[in-house]
mmCIF file with all atom_site columns, C-alpha atoms in Angstrom:
data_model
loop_
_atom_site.group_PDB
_atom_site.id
_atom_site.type_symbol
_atom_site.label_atom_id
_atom_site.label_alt_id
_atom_site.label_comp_id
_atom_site.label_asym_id
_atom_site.label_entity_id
_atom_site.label_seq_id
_atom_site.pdbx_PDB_ins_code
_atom_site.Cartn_x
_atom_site.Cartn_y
_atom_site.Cartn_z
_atom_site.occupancy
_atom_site.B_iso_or_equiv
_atom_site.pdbx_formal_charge
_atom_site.auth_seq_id
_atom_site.auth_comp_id
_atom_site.auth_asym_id
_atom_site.auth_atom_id
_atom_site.pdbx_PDB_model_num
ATOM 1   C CA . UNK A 1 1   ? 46.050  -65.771 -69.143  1.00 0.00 ? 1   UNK A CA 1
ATOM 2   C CA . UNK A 1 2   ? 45.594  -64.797 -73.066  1.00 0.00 ? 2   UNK A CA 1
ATOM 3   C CA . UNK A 1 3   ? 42.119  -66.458 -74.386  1.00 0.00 ? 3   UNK A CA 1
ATOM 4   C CA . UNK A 1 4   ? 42.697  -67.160 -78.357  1.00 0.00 ? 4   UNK A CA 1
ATOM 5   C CA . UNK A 1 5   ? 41.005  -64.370 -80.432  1.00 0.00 ? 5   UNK A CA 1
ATOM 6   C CA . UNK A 1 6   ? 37.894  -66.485 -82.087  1.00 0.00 ? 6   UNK A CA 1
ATOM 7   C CA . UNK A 1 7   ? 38.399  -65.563 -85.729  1.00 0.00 ? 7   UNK A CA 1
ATOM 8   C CA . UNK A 1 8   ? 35.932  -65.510 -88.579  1.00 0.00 ? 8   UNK A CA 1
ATOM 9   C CA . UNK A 1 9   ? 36.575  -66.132 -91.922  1.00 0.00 ? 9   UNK A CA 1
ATOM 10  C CA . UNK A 1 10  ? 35.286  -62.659 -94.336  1.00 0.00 ? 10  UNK A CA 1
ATOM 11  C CA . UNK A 1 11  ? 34.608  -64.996 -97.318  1.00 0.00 ? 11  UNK A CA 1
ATOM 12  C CA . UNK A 1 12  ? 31.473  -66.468 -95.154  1.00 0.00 ? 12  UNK A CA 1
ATOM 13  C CA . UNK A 1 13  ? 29.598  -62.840 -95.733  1.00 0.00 ? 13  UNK A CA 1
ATOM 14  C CA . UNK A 1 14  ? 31.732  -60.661 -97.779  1.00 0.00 ? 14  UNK A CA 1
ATOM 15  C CA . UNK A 1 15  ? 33.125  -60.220 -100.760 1.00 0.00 ? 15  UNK A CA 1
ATOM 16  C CA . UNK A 1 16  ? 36.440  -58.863 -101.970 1.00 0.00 ? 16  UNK A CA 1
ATOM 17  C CA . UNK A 1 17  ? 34.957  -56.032 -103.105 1.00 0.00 ? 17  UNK A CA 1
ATOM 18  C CA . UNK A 1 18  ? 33.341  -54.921 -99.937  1.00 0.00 ? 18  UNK A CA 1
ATOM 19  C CA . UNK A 1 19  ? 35.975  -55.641 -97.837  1.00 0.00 ? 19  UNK A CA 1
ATOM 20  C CA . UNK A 1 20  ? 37.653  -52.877 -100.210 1.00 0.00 ? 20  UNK A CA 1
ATOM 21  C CA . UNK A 1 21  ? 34.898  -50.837 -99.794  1.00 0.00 ? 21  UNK A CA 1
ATOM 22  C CA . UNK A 1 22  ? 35.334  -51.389 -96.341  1.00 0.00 ? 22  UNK A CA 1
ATOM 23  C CA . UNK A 1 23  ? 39.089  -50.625 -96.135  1.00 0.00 ? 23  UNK A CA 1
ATOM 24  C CA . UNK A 1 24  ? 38.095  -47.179 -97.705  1.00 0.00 ? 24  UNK A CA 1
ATOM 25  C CA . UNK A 1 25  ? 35.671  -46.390 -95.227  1.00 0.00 ? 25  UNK A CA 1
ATOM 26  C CA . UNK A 1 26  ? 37.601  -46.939 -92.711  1.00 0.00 ? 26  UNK A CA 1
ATOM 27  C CA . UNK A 1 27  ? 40.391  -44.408 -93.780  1.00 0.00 ? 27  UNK A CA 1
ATOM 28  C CA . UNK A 1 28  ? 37.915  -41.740 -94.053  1.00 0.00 ? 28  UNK A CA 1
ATOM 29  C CA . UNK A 1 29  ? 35.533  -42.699 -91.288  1.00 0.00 ? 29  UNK A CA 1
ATOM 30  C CA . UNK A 1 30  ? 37.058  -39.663 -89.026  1.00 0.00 ? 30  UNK A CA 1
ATOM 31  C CA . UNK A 1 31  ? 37.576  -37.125 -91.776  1.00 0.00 ? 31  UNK A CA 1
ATOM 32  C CA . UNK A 1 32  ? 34.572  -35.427 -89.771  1.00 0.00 ? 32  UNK A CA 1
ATOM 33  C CA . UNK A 1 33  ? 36.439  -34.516 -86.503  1.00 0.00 ? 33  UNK A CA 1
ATOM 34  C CA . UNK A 1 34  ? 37.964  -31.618 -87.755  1.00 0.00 ? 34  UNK A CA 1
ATOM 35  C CA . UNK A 1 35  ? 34.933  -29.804 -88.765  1.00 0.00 ? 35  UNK A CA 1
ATOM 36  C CA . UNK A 1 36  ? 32.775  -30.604 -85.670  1.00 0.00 ? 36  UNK A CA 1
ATOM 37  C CA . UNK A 1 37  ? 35.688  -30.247 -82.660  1.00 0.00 ? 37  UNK A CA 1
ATOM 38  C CA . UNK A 1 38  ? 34.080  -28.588 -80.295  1.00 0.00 ? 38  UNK A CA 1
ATOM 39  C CA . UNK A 1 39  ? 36.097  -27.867 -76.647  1.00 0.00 ? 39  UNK A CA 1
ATOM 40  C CA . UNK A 1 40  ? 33.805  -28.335 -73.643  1.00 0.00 ? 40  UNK A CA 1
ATOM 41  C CA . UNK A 1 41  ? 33.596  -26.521 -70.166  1.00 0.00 ? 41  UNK A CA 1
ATOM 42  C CA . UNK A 1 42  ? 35.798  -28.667 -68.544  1.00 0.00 ? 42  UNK A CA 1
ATOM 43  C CA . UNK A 1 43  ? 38.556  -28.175 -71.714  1.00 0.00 ? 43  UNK A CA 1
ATOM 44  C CA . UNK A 1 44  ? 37.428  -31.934 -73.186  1.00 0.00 ? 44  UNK A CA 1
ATOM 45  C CA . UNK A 1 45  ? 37.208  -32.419 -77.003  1.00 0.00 ? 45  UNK A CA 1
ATOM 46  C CA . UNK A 1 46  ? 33.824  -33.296 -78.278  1.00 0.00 ? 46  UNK A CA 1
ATOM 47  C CA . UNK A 1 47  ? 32.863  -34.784 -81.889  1.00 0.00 ? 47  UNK A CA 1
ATOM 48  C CA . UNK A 1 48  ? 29.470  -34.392 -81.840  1.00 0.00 ? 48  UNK A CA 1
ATOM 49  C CA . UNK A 1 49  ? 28.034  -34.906 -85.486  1.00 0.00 ? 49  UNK A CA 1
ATOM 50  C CA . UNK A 1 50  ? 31.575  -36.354 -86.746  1.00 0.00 ? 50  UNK A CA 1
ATOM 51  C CA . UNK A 1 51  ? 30.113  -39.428 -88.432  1.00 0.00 ? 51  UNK A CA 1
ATOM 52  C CA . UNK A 1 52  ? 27.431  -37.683 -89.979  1.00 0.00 ? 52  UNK A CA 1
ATOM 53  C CA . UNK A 1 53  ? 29.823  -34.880 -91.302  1.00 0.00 ? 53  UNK A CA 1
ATOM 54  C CA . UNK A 1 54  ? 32.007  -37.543 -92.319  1.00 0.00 ? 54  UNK A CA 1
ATOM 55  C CA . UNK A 1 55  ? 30.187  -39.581 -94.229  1.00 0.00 ? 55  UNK A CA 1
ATOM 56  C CA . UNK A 1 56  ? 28.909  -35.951 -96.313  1.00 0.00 ? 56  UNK A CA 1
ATOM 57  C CA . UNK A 1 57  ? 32.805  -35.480 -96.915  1.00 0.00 ? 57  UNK A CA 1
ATOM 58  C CA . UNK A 1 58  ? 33.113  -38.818 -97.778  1.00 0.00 ? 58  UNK A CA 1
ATOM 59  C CA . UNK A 1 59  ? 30.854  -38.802 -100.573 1.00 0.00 ? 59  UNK A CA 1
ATOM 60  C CA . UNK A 1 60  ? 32.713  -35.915 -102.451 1.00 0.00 ? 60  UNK A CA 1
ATOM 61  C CA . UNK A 1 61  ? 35.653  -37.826 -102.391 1.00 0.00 ? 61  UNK A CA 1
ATOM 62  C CA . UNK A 1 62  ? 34.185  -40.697 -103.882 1.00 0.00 ? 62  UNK A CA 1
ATOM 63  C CA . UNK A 1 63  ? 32.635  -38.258 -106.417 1.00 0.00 ? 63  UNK A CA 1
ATOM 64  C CA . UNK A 1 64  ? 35.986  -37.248 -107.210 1.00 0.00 ? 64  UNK A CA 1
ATOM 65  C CA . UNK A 1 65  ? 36.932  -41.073 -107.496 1.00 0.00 ? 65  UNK A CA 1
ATOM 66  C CA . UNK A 1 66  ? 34.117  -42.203 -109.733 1.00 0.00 ? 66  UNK A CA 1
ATOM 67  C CA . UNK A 1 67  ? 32.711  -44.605 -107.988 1.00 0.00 ? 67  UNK A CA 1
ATOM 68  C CA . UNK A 1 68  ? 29.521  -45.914 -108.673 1.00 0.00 ? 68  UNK A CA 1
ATOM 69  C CA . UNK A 1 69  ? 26.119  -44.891 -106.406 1.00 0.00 ? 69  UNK A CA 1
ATOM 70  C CA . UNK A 1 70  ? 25.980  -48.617 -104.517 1.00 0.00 ? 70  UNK A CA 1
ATOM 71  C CA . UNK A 1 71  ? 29.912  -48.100 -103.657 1.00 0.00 ? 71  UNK A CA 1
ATOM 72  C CA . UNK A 1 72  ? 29.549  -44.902 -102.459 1.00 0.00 ? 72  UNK A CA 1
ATOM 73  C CA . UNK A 1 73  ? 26.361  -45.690 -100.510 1.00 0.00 ? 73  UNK A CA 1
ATOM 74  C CA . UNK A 1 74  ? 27.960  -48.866 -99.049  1.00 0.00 ? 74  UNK A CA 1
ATOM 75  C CA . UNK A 1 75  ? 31.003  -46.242 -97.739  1.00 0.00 ? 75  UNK A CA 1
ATOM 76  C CA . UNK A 1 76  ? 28.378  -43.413 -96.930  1.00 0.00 ? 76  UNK A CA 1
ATOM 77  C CA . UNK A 1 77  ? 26.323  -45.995 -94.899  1.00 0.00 ? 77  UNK A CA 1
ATOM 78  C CA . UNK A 1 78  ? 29.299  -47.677 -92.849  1.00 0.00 ? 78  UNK A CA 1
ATOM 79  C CA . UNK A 1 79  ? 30.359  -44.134 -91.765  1.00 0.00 ? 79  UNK A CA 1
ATOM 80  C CA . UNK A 1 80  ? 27.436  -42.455 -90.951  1.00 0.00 ? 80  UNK A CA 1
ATOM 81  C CA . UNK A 1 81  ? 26.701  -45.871 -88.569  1.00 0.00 ? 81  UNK A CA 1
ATOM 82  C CA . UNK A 1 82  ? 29.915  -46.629 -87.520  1.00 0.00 ? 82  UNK A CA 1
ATOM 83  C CA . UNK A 1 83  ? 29.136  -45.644 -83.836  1.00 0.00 ? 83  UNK A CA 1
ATOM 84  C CA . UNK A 1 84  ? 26.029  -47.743 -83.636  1.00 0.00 ? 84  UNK A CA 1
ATOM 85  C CA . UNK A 1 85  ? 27.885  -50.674 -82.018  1.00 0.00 ? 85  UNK A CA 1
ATOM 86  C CA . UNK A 1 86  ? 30.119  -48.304 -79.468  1.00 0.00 ? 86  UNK A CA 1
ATOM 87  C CA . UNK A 1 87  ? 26.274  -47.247 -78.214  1.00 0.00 ? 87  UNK A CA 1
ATOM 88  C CA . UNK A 1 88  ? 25.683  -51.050 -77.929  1.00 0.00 ? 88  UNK A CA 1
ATOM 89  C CA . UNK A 1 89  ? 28.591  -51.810 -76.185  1.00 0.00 ? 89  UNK A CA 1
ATOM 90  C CA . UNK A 1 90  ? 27.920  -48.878 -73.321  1.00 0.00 ? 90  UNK A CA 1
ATOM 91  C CA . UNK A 1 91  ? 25.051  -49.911 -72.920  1.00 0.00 ? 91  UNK A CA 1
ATOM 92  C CA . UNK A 1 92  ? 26.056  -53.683 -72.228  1.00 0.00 ? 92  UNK A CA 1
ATOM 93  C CA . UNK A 1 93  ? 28.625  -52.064 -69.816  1.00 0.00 ? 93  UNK A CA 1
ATOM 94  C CA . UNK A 1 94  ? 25.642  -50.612 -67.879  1.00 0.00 ? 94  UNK A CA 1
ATOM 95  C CA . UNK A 1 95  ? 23.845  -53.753 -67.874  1.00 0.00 ? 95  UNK A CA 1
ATOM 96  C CA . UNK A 1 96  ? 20.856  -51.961 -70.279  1.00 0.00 ? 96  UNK A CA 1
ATOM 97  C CA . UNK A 1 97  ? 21.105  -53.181 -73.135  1.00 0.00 ? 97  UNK A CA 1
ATOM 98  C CA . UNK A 1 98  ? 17.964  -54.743 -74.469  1.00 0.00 ? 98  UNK A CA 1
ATOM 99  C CA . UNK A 1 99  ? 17.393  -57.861 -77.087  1.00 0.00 ? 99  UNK A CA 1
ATOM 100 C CA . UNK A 1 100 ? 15.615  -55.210 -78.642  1.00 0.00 ? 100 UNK A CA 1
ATOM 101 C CA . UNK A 1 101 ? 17.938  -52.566 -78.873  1.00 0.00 ? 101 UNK A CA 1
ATOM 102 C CA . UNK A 1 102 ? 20.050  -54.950 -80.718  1.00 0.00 ? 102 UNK A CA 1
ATOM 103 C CA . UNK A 1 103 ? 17.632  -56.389 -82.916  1.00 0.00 ? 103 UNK A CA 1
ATOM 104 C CA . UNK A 1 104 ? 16.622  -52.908 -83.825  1.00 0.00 ? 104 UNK A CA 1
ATOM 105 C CA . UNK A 1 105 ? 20.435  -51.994 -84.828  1.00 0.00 ? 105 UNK A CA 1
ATOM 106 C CA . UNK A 1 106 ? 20.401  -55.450 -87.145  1.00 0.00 ? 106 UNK A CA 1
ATOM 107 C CA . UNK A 1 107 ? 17.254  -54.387 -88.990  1.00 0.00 ? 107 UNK A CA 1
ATOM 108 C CA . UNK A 1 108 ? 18.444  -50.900 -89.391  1.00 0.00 ? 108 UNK A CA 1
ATOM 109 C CA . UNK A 1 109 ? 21.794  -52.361 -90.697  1.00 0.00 ? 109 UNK A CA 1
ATOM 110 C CA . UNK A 1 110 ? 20.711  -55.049 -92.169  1.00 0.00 ? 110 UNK A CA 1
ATOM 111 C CA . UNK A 1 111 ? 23.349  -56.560 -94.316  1.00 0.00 ? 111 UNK A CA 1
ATOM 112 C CA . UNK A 1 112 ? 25.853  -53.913 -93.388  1.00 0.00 ? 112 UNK A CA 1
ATOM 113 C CA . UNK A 1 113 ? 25.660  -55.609 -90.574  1.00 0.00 ? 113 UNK A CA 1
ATOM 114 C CA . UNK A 1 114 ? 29.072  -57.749 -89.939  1.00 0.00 ? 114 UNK A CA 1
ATOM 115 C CA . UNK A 1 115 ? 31.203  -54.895 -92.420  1.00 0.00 ? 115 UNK A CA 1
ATOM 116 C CA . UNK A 1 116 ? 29.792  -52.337 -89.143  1.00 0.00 ? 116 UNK A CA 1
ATOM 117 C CA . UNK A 1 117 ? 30.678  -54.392 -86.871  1.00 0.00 ? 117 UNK A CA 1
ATOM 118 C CA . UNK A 1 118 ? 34.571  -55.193 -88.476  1.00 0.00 ? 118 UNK A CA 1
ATOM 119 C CA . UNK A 1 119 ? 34.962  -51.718 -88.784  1.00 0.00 ? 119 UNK A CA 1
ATOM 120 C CA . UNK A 1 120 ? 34.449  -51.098 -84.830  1.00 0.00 ? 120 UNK A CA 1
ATOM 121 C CA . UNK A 1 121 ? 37.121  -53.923 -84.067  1.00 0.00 ? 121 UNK A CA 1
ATOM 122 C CA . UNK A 1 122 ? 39.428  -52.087 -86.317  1.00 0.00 ? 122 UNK A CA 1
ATOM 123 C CA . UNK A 1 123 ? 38.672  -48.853 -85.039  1.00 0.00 ? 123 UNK A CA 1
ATOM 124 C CA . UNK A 1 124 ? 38.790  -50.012 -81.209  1.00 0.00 ? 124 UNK A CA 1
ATOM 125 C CA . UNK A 1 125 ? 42.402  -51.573 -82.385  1.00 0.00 ? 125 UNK A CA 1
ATOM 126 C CA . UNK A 1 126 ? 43.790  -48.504 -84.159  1.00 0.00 ? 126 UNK A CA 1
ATOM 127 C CA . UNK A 1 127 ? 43.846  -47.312 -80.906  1.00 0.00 ? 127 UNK A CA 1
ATOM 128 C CA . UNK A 1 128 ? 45.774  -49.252 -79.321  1.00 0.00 ? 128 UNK A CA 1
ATOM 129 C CA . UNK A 1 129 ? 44.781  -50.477 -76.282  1.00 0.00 ? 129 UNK A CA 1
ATOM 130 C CA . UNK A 1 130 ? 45.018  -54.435 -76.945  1.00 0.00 ? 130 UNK A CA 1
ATOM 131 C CA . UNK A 1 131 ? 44.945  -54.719 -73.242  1.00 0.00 ? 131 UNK A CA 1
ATOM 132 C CA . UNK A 1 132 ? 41.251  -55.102 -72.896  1.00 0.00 ? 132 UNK A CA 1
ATOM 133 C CA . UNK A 1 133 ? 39.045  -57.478 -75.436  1.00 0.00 ? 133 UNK A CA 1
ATOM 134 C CA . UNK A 1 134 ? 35.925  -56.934 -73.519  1.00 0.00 ? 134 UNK A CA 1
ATOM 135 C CA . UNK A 1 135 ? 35.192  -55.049 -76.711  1.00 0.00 ? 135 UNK A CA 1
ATOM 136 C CA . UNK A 1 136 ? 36.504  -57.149 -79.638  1.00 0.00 ? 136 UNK A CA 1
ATOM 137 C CA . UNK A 1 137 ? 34.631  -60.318 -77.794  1.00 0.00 ? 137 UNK A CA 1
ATOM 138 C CA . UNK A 1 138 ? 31.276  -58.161 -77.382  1.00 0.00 ? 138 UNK A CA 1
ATOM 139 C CA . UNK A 1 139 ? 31.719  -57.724 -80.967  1.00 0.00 ? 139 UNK A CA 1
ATOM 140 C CA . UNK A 1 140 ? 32.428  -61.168 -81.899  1.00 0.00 ? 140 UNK A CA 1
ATOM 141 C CA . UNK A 1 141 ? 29.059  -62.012 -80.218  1.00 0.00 ? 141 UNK A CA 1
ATOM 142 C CA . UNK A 1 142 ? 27.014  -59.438 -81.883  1.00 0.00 ? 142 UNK A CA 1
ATOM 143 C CA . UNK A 1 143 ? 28.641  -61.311 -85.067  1.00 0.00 ? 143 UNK A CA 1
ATOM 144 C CA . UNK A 1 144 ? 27.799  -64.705 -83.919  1.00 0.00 ? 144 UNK A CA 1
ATOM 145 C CA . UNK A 1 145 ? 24.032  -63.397 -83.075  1.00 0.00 ? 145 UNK A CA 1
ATOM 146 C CA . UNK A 1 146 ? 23.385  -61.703 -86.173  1.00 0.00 ? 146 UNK A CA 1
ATOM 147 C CA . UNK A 1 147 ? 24.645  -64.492 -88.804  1.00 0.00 ? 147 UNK A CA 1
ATOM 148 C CA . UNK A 1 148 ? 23.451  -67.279 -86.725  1.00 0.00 ? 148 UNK A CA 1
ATOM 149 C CA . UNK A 1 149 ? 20.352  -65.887 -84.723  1.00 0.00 ? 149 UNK A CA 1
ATOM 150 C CA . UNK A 1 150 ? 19.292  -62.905 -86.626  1.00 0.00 ? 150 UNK A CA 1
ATOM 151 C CA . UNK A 1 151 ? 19.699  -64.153 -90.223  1.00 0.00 ? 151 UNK A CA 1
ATOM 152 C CA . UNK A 1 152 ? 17.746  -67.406 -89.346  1.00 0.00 ? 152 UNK A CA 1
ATOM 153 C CA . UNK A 1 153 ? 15.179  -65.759 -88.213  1.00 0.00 ? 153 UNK A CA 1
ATOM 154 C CA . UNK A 1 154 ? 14.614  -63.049 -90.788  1.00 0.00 ? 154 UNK A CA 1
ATOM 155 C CA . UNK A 1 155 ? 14.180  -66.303 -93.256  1.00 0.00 ? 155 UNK A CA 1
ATOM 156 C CA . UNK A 1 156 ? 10.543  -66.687 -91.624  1.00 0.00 ? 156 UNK A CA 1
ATOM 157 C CA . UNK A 1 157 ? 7.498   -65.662 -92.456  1.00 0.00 ? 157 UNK A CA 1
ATOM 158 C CA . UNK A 1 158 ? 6.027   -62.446 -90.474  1.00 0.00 ? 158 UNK A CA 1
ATOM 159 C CA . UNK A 1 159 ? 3.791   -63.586 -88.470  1.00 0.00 ? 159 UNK A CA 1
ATOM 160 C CA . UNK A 1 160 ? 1.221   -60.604 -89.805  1.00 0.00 ? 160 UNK A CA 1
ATOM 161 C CA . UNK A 1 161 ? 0.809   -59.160 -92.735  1.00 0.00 ? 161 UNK A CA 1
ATOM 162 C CA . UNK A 1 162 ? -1.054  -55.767 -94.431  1.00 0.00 ? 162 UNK A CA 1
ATOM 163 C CA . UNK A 1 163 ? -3.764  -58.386 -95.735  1.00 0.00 ? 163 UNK A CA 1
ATOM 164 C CA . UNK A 1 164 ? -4.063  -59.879 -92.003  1.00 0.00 ? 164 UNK A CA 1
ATOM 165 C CA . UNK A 1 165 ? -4.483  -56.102 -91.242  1.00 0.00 ? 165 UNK A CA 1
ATOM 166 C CA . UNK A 1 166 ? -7.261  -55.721 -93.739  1.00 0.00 ? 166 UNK A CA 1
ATOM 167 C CA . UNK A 1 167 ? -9.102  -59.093 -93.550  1.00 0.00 ? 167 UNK A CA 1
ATOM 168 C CA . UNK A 1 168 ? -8.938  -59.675 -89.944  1.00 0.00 ? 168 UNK A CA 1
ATOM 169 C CA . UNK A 1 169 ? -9.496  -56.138 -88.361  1.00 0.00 ? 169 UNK A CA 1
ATOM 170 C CA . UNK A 1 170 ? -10.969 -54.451 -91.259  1.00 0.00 ? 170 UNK A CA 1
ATOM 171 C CA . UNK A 1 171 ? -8.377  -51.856 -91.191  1.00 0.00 ? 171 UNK A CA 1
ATOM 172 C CA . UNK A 1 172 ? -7.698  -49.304 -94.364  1.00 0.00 ? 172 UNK A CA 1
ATOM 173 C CA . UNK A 1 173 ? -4.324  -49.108 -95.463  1.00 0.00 ? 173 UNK A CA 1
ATOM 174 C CA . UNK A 1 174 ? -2.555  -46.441 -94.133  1.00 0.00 ? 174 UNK A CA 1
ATOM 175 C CA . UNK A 1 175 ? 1.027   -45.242 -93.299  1.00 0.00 ? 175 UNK A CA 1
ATOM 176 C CA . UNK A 1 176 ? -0.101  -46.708 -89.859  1.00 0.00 ? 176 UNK A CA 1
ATOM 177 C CA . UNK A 1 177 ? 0.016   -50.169 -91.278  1.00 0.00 ? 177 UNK A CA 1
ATOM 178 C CA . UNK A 1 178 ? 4.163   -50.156 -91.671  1.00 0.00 ? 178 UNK A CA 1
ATOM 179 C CA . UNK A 1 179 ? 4.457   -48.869 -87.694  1.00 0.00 ? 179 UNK A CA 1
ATOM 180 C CA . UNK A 1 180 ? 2.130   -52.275 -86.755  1.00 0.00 ? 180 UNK A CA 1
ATOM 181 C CA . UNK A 1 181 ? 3.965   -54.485 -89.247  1.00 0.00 ? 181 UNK A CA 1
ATOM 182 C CA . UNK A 1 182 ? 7.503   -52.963 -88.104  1.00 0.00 ? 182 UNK A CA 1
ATOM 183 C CA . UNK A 1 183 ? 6.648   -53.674 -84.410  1.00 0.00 ? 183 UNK A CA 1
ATOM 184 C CA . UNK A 1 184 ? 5.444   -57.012 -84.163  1.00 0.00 ? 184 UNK A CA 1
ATOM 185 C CA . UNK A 1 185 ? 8.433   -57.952 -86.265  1.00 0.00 ? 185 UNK A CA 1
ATOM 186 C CA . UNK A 1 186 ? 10.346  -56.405 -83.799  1.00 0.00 ? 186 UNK A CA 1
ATOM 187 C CA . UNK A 1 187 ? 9.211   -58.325 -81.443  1.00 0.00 ? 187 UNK A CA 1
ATOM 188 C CA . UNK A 1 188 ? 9.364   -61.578 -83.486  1.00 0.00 ? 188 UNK A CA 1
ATOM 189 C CA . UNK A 1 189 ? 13.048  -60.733 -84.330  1.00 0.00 ? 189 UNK A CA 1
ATOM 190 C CA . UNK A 1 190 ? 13.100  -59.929 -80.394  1.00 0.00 ? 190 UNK A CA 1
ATOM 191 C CA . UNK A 1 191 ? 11.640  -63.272 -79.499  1.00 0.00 ? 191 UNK A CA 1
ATOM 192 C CA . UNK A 1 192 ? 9.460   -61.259 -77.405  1.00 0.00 ? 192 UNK A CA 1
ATOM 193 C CA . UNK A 1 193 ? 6.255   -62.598 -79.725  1.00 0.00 ? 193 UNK A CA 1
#
């Protein structure tokens, strides 16, 4: 029995420029593949370093288009990440993925967020196999979580701060304050704290 696709309206979190932006990087996301084929022992393909390559090729071409440093950072950034949520998804498959493996993806991504997570429903259909929506639906819900879970909660306070650090412990600044900060956040965000 078919289950209805749920369906999100783009103009909620993006804007018709992005959603160009996004078009773009998803025509060159793969330009990398080429370069970094690699055949393994048992005669497989591998792409190891493809988004990473890509996303270097990707900003010569957008040299050559002229576009300005936050366009070609927005495509650079989408390709370079784009197989953040395939990791996700494996891992849900194996029944190890963590609420803080995915929080830790959001704050990495931030508001690249949903235009990363598009791009992998695209991708996954490009390929054709619309037999399975295991994927699109994990997707959906990473979606759902992040503009409804994630976004809320980024709106509160932290519950420490560098001054707490200072006033309350006595501690110097130091670059060991931002690895303290970053982790109890993490765990807020995580609703592990």
């Amino acid at each position: 029995e078919c289950q209805p696709y749920r369906v999100y309206n783009l103009s909620n979190f993006a804007d018709k420029k992005k959603i160009a932006l996004l078009k773009l990087a998803i025509l060159l996301h793969d330009i990398g593949k080429p370069a970094s084929q690699t055949i393994g022992k048992k005669g497989n393909y591998h792409f190891y370093g493809h988004a990473a390559a890509g996303a270097d090729m990707s900003k010569k071409i957008c040299d050559r288009l002229k576009m300005s440093s936050s366009e070609k950072c927005f495509i650079d950034f989408i390709i370079r990440n784009h197989l953040r949520p395939l990791f996700l998804f494996i891992l849900h498959l194996e029944a190890k993925l963590t609420r803080k493996a995915v929080t830790r993806f959001f704050r990495k991504c931030h508001d690249y967020t949903p235009y990363i997570l598009l791009h992998s429903i695209a991708d996954s259909q490009a390929k054709g196999d619309k037999s399975d929506d295991t994927f699109k639906n994990f997707i959906i819900d990473l979606v759902d979580d992040y503009l409804n879970v994630f976004k809320t909660l980024t709106k509160e306070p932290p519950l420490i701060t560098g001054h707490d650090l200072i006033n309350e412990f006595g501690i110097e600044p130091s670059p060991l304050f931002r690895k303290v900060l970053n982790y109890v956040e993490d765990a807020r965000l995580s609703k592990e704290i």
